PDB file of C-alpha atoms in Angstrom:
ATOM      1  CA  UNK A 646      -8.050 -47.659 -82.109  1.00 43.00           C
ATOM      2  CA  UNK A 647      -6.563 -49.314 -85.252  1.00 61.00           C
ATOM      3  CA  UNK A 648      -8.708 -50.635 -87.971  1.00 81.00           C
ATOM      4  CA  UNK A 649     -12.161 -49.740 -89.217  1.00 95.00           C
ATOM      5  CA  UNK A 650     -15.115 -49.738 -86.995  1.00 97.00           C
ATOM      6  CA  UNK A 651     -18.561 -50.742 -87.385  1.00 98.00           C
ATOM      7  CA  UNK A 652     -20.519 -49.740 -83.662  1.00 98.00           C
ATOM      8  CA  UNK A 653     -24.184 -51.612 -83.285  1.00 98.00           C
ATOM      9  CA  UNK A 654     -26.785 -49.876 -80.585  1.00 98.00           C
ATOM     10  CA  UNK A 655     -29.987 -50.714 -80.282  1.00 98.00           C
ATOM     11  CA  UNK A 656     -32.270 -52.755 -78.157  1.00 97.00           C
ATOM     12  CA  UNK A 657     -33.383 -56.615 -77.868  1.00 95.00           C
ATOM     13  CA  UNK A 658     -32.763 -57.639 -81.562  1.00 95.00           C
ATOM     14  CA  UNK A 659     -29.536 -55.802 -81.921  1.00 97.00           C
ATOM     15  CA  UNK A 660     -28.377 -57.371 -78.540  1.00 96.00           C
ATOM     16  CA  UNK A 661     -28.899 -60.563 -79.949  1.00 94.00           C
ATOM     17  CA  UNK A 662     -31.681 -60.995 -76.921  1.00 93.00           C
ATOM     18  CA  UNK A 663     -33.990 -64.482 -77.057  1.00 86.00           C
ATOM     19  CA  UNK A 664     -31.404 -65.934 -79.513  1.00 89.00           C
ATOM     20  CA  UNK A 665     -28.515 -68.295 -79.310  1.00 86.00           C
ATOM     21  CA  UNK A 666     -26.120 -65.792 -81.559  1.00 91.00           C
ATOM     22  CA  UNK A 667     -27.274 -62.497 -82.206  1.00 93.00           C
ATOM     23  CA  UNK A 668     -26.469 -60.749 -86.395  1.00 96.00           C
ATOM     24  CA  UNK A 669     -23.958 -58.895 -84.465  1.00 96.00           C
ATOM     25  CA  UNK A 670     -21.624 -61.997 -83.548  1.00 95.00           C
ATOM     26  CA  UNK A 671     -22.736 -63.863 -86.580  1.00 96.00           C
ATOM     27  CA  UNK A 672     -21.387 -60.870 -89.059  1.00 96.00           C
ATOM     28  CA  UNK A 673     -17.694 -60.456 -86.852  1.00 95.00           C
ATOM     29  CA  UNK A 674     -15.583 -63.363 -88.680  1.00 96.00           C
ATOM     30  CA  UNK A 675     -16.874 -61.909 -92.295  1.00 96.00           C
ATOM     31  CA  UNK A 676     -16.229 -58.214 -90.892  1.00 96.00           C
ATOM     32  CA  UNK A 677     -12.894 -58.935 -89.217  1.00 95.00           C
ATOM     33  CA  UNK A 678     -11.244 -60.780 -92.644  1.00 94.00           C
ATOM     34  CA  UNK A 679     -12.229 -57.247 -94.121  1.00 94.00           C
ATOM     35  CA  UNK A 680     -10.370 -55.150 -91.614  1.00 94.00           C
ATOM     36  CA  UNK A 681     -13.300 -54.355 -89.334  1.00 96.00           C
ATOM     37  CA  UNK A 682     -14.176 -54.951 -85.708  1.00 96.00           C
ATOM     38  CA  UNK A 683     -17.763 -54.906 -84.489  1.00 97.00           C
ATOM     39  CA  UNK A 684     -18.475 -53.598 -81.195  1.00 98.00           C
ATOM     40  CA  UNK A 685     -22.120 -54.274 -80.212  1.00 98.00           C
ATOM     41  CA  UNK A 686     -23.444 -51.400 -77.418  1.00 98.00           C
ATOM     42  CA  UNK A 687     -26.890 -52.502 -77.767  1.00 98.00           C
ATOM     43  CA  UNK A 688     -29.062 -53.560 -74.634  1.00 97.00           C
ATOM     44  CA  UNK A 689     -32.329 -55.740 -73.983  1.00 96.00           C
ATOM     45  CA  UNK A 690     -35.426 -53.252 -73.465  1.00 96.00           C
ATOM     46  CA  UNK A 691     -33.502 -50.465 -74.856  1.00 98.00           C
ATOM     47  CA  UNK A 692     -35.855 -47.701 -76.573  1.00 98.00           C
ATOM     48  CA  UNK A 693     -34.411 -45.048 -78.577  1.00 98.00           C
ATOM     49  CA  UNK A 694     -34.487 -42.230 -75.768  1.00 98.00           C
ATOM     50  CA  UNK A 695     -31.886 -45.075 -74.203  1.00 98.00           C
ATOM     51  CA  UNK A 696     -29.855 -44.189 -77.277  1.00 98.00           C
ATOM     52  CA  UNK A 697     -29.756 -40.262 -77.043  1.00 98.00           C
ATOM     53  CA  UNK A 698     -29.018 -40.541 -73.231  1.00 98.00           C
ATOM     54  CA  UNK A 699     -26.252 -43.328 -73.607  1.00 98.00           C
ATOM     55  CA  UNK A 700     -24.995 -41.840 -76.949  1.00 98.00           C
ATOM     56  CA  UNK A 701     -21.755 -40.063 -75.769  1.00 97.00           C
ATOM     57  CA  UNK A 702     -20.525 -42.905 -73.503  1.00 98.00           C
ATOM     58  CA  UNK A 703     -21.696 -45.862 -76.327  1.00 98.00           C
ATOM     59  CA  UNK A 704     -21.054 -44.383 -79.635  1.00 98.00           C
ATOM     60  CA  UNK A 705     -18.919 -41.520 -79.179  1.00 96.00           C
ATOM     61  CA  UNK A 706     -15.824 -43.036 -77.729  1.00 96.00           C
ATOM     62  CA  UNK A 707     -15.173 -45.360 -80.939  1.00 96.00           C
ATOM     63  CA  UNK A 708     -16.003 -42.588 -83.807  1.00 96.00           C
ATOM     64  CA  UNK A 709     -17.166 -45.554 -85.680  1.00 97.00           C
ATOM     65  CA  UNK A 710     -16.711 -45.827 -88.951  1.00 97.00           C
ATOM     66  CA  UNK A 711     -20.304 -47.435 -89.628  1.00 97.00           C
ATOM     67  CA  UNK A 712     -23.221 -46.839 -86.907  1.00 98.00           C
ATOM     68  CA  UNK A 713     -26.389 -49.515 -86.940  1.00 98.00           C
ATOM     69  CA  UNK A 714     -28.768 -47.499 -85.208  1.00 98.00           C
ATOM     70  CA  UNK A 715     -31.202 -50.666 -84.502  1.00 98.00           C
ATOM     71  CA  UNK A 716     -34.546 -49.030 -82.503  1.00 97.00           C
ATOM     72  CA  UNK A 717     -38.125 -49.232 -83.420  1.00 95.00           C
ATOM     73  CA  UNK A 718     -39.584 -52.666 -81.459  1.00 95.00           C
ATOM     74  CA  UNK A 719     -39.324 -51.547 -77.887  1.00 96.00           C
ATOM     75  CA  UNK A 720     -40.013 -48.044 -79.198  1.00 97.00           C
ATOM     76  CA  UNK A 721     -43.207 -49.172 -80.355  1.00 95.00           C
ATOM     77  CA  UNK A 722     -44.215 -50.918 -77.094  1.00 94.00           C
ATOM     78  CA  UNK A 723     -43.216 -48.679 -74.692  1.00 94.00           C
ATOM     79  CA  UNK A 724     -44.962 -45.000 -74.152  1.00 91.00           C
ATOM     80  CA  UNK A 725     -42.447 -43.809 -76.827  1.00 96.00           C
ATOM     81  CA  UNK A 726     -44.705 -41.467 -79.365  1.00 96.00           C
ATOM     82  CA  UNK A 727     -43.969 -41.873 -83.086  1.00 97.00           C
ATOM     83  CA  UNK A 728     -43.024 -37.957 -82.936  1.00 97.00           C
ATOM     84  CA  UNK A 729     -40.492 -38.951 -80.361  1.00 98.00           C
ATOM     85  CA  UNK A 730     -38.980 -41.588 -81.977  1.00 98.00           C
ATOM     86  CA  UNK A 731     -38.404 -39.749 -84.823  1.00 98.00           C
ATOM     87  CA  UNK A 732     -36.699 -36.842 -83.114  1.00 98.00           C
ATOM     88  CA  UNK A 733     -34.912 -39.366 -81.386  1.00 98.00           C
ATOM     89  CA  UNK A 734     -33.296 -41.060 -84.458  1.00 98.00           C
ATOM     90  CA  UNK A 735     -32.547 -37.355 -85.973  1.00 98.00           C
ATOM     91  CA  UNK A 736     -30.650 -36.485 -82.722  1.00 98.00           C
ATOM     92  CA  UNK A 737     -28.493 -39.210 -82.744  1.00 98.00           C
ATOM     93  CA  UNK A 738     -27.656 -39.223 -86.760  1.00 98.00           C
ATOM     94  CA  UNK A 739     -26.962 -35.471 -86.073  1.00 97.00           C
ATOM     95  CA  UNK A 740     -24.776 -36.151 -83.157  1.00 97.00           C
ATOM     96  CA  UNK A 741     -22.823 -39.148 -85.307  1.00 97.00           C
ATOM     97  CA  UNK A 742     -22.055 -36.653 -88.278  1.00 96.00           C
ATOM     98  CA  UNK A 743     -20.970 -34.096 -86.382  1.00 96.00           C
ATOM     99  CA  UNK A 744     -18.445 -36.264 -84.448  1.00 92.00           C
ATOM    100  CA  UNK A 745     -17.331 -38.569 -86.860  1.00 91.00           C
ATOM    101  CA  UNK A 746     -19.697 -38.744 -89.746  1.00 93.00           C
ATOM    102  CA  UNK A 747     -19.712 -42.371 -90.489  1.00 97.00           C
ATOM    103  CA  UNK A 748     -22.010 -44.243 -92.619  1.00 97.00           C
ATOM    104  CA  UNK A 749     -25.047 -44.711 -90.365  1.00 98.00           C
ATOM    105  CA  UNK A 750     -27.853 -47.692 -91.127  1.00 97.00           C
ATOM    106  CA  UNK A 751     -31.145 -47.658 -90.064  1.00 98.00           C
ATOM    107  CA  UNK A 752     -32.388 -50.931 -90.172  1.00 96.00           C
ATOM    108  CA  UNK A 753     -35.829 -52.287 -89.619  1.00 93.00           C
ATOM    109  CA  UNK A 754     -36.519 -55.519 -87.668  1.00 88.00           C
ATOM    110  CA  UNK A 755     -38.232 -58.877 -88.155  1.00 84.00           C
ATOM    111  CA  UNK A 756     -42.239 -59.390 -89.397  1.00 87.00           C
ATOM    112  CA  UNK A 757     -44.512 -60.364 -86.562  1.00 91.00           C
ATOM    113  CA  UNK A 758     -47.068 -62.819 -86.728  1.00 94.00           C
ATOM    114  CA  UNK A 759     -49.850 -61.078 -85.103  1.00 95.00           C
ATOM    115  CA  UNK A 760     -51.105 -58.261 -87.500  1.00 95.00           C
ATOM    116  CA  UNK A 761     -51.442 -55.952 -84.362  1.00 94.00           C
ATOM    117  CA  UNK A 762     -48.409 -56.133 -83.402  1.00 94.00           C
ATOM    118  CA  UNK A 763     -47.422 -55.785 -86.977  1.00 95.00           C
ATOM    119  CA  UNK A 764     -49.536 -52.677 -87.525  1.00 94.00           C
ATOM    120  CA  UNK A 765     -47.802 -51.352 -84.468  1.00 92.00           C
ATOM    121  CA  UNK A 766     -44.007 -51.432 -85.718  1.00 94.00           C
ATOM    122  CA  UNK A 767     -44.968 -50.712 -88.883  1.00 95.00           C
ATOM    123  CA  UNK A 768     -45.532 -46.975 -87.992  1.00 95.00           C
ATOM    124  CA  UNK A 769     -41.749 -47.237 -86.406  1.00 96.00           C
ATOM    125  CA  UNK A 770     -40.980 -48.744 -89.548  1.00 95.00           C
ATOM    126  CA  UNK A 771     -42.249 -46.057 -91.583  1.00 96.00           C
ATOM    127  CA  UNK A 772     -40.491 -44.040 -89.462  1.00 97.00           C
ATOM    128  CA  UNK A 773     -37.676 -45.121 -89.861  1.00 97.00           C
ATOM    129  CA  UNK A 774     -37.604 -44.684 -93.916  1.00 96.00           C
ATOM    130  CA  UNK A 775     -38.774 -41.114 -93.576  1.00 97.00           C
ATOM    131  CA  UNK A 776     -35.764 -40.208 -91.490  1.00 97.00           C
ATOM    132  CA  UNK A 777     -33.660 -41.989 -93.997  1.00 96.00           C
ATOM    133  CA  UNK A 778     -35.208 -40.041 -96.991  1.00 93.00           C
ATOM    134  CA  UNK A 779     -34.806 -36.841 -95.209  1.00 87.00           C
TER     135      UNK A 779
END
């Protein structure tokens, strides 16, 4: 595989799921002038235990040279403890440095109206910054 690589896998929102062009296709004409193809391995309803069970068939084939690890909503609705998440994220950064070490990005997601549901992700959220600092 020729080029530079930037691999996407998450769930719904990284999928592009409930919209007429998900960020992944909207980024690819930007990323390809710059020498980069996007390959988007993300699923509808996929939590981030999807991610650490799918990890060597959808990340480690392309040793990517950026990895969006884009979990946290369905992690947050499903039984999928905080605790768990975490771990979850840390195995799969782990995994990604030891087989390719590319730049990995752990974004967050979209505000919700409903301040339950909003109190919800936002302990995913915060999540997701502590296993950045660490």
């Amino acid at each position: 595989m020729e080029g530079h690589t930037i691999l996407i896998r998450g769930g719904s929102i990284a999928s592009g799921e409930g919209v007429g062009r998900g960020y992944a296709e909207r980024i690819q004409p930007l990323c390809s002038r710059r020498g980069f193809r996007v390959v988007n391995r993300s699923r509808a309803g996929d939590t981030s235990f999807d991610g650490v069970w799918t990890f060597d068939s959808d990340v480690s084939p392309w040793r990517p040279d950026i990895l969006v690890l884009h979990f946290g909503v369905e992690d947050a609705f499903s039984p999928v403890y905080r605790s768990e998440f975490k771990e979850n994220l840390v195995r799969m950064v782990k995994a990604a440095r030891r087989e390719a070490d590319p730049v990995i990005i752990l974004p967050t997601s979209h505000v919700f109206d409903d301040p339950y549901e909003m109190d919800a992700v936002n302990i995913y959220y915060r999540t997701i910054r502590e296993v950045c600092t660490d």
